[in-house]
Structures are given as structure tokens and as C-alpha cells.
Coordinates of C-alpha atoms and ligand atoms in Angstrom, one line a residue:
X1 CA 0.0 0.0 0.0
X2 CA 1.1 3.6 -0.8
X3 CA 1.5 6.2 1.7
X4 CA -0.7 9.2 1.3
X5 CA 2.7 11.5 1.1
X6 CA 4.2 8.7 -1.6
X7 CA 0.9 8.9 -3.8
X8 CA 0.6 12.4 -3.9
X9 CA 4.5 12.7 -4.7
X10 CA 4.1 10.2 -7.6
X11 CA 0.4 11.9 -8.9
X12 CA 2.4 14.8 -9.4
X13 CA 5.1 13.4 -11.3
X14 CA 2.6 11.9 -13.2
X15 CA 1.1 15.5 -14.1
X16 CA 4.9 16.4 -14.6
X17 CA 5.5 13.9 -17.3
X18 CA 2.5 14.8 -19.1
X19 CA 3.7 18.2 -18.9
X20 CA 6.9 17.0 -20.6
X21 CA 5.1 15.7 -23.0
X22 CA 2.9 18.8 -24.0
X23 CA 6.2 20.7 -24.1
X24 CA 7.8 18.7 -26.7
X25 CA 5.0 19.0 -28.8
X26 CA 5.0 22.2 -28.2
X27 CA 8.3 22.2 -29.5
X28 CA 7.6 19.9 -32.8
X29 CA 4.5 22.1 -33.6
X30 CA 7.4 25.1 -33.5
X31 CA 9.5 22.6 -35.5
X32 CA 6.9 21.9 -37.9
X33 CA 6.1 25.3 -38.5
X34 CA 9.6 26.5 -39.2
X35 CA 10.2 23.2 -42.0
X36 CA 12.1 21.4 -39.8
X37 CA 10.7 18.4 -40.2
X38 CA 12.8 16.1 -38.9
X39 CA 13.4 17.6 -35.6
X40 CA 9.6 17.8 -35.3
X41 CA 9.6 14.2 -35.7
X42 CA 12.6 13.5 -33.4
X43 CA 10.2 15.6 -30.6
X44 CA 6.8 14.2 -31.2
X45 CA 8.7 10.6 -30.5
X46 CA 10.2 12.2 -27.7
X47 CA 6.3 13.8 -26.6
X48 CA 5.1 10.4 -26.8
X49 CA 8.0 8.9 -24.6
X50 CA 7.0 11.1 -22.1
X51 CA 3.7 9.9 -22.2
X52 CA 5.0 6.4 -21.8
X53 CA 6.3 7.5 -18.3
X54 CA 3.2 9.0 -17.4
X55 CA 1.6 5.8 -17.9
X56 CA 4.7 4.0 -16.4
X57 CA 4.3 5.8 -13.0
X58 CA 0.2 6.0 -13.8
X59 CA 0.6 2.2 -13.4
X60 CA 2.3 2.1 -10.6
X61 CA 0.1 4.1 -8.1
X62 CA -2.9 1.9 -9.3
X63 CA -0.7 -1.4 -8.9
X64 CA -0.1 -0.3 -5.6
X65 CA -4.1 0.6 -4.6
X66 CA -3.5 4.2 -4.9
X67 CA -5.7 6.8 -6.7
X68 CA -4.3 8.5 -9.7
X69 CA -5.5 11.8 -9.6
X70 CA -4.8 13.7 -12.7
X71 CA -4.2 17.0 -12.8
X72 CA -4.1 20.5 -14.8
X73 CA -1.9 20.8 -17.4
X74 CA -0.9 24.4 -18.1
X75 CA 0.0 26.1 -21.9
X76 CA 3.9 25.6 -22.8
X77 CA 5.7 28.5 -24.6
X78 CA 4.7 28.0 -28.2
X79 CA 7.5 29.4 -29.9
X80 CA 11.9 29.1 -29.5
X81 CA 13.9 31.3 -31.9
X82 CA 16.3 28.5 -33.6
X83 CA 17.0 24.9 -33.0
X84 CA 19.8 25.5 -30.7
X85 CA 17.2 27.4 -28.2
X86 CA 15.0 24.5 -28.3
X87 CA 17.4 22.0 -27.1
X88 CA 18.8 23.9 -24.4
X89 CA 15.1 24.0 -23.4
X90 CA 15.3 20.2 -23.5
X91 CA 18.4 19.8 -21.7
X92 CA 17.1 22.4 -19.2
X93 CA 14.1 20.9 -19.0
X94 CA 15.6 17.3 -18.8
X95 CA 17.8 18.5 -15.9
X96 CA 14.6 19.2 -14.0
X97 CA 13.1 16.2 -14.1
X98 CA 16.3 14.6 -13.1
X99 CA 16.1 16.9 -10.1
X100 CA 12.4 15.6 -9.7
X101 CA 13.5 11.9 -10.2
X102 CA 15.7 12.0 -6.9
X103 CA 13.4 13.5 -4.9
X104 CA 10.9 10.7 -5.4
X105 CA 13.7 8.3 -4.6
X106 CA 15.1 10.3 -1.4
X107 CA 11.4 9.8 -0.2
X108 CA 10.7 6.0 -1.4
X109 CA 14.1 5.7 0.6
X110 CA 13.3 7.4 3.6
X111 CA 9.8 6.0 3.6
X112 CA 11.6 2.6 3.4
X113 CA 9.2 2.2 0.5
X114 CA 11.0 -1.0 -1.1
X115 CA 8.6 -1.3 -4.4
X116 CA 8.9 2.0 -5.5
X117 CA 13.0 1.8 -5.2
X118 CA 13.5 -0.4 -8.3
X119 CA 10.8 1.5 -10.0
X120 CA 12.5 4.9 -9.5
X121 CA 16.0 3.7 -10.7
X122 CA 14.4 2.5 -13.4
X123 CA 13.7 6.1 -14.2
X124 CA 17.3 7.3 -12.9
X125 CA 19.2 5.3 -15.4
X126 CA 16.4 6.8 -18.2
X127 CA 17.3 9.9 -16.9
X128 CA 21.1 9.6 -17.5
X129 CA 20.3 8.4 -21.1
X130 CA 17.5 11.3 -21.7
X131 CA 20.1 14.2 -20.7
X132 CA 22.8 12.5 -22.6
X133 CA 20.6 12.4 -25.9
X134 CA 19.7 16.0 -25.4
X135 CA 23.8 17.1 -24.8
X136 CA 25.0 15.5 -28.0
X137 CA 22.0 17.1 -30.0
X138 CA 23.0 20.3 -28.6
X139 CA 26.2 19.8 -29.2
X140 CA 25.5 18.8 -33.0
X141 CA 23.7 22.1 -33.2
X142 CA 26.1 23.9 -31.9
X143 CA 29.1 22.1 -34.3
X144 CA 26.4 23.0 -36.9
X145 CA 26.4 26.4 -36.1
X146 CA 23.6 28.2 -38.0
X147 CA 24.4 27.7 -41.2
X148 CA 21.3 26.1 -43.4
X149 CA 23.3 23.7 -45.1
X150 CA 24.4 21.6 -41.7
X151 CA 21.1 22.6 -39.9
X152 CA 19.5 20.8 -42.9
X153 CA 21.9 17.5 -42.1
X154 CA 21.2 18.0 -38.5
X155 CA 17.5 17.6 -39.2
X156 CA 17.7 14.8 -41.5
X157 CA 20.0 13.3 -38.6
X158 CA 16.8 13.7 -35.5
X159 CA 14.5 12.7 -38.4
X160 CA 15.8 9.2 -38.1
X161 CA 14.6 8.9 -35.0
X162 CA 11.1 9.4 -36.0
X163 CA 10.7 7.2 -38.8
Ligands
FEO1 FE1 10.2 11.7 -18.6 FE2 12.3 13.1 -20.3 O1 11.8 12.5 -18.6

């Protein structure tokens, strides 16, 4: 059985993930818009990854005889100015959830909460892969540097990803 303080900690990271996810599809429908299609295909994968950790942690509470409780969603920024900008909003945004990711396993491990501990490093070893992704598109960008020619190979590059 859940604690109350355990259930509440993992509904919000539920709401956070889905957050996530509405932020990278934020980001694709900026993508799309600016005929990068391959990055916007690259982030709706990534949108619907996120998803798949909602559902991963949405399992979890129910498995457990919790309540999911879902919860509001607010409006992501809808526009970056280049590619670079959106992927140091990933990383950023990446970072945070790592932050988030610990927290939830500081308090499965001081609630001596022994189901949820494999669950959470589950998501700690995602979380090393998820900010390493993000670092070497960045860096790719950043090699890339602006020009259209490389920004189009970048985006054929992410649009693998997608297909
Ligand atoms: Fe669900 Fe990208 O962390």
C-alpha cells in the first residue's frame, strides 16, 4: 500500500510527465512550423516517450491501490527562436526532471518504501540516457552552427529517430 505523502508525490510526477510531454509537442508544432521536419519528428517521439512514463508511474500508483488523480496541465511556450534554443530548453528541461527523479527516490528511501526503489532507478538510469541524448543534440547544433546547409543534415540526422 502507498503512503498518502508517496501517492501524492508520484500523482504529481505523473502530471509532470505529461507536462513534458505537452512541451515537446509544443516544441515539434514550432518545428513543424519552421520546415524542420525532422526535428519535429525527433520531438513528437520524444512527446510520446514522455507519455509512456506518465503511464509508467500511472501504473504504478494503481498497482499499488493508490488513486491517480490527474491533474491541470498548463499552456507551454509555443514558440523558441532557432533549434539551438529549443534543445537547451530540453536539456534544461531534462535537468529538471532529473532533479524531480531523486526527490521521489530520497522519499521512497526514507519511507523505506522498497517497491517503489527499483521503479525509481528505473527512471534514474532513463534519466542519465534522456540528458545524454539531449547534450550531443546540442552539441550537433552547436558544431552545426547556424548555417542552413548543416542545420539541414542535423535535421535529416533527429528525423531518423522518427521514422
Ligand atoms: Fe520523462 Fe524526459 O523525462
Amino acid at each position: 500500500m502507498l503512503s498518502k505523502q508517496m501517492e501524492a508525490a508520484l500523482n504529481a510526477q505523473i502530471n509532470a510527465e505529461m507536462q513534458s510531454s505537452y512541451i515537446y509537442l509544443a516544441m515539434a508544432a514550432c518545428a513543424e512550423a519552421g520546415n524542420h521536419p525532422g526535428t519535429a519528428a525527433w520531438l513528437k517521439a520524444q512527446a510520446q516517450e514522455e507519455w509512456a512514463h506518465a503511464m509508467k508511474f500511472y501504473a504504478h500508483v494503481n498497482d499499488r491501490g493508490g488513486r491517480v488523480v490527474l491533474q491541470t496541465i498548463t499552456q507551454p511556450q509555443i514558440e523558441w527562436p532557432s533549434l539551438t534554443a529549443v534543445f537547451e530548453n530540453v536539456l534544461q528541461h531534462e535537468q529538471k526532471v532529473t532533479g524531480m527523479i531523486h526527490a521521489l527516490y530520497e522519499l521512497a528511501m526514507a519511507e523505506k518504501d522498497y517497491a517503489a526503489i527499483p521503479m525509481l532507478q528505473w527512471f534514474i538510469t532513463e534519466q542519465v540516457e534522456e540528458e545524454k541524448t539531449a547534450g550531443e543534440v546540442l552539441q550537433m547544433l552547436t558544431v552545426a552552427g547556424g548555417s542552413a546547409h548543416t542545420l539541414l543534415f542535423v535535421d535529416r540526422e533527429l528525423g531518423k529517430r522518427g521514422a
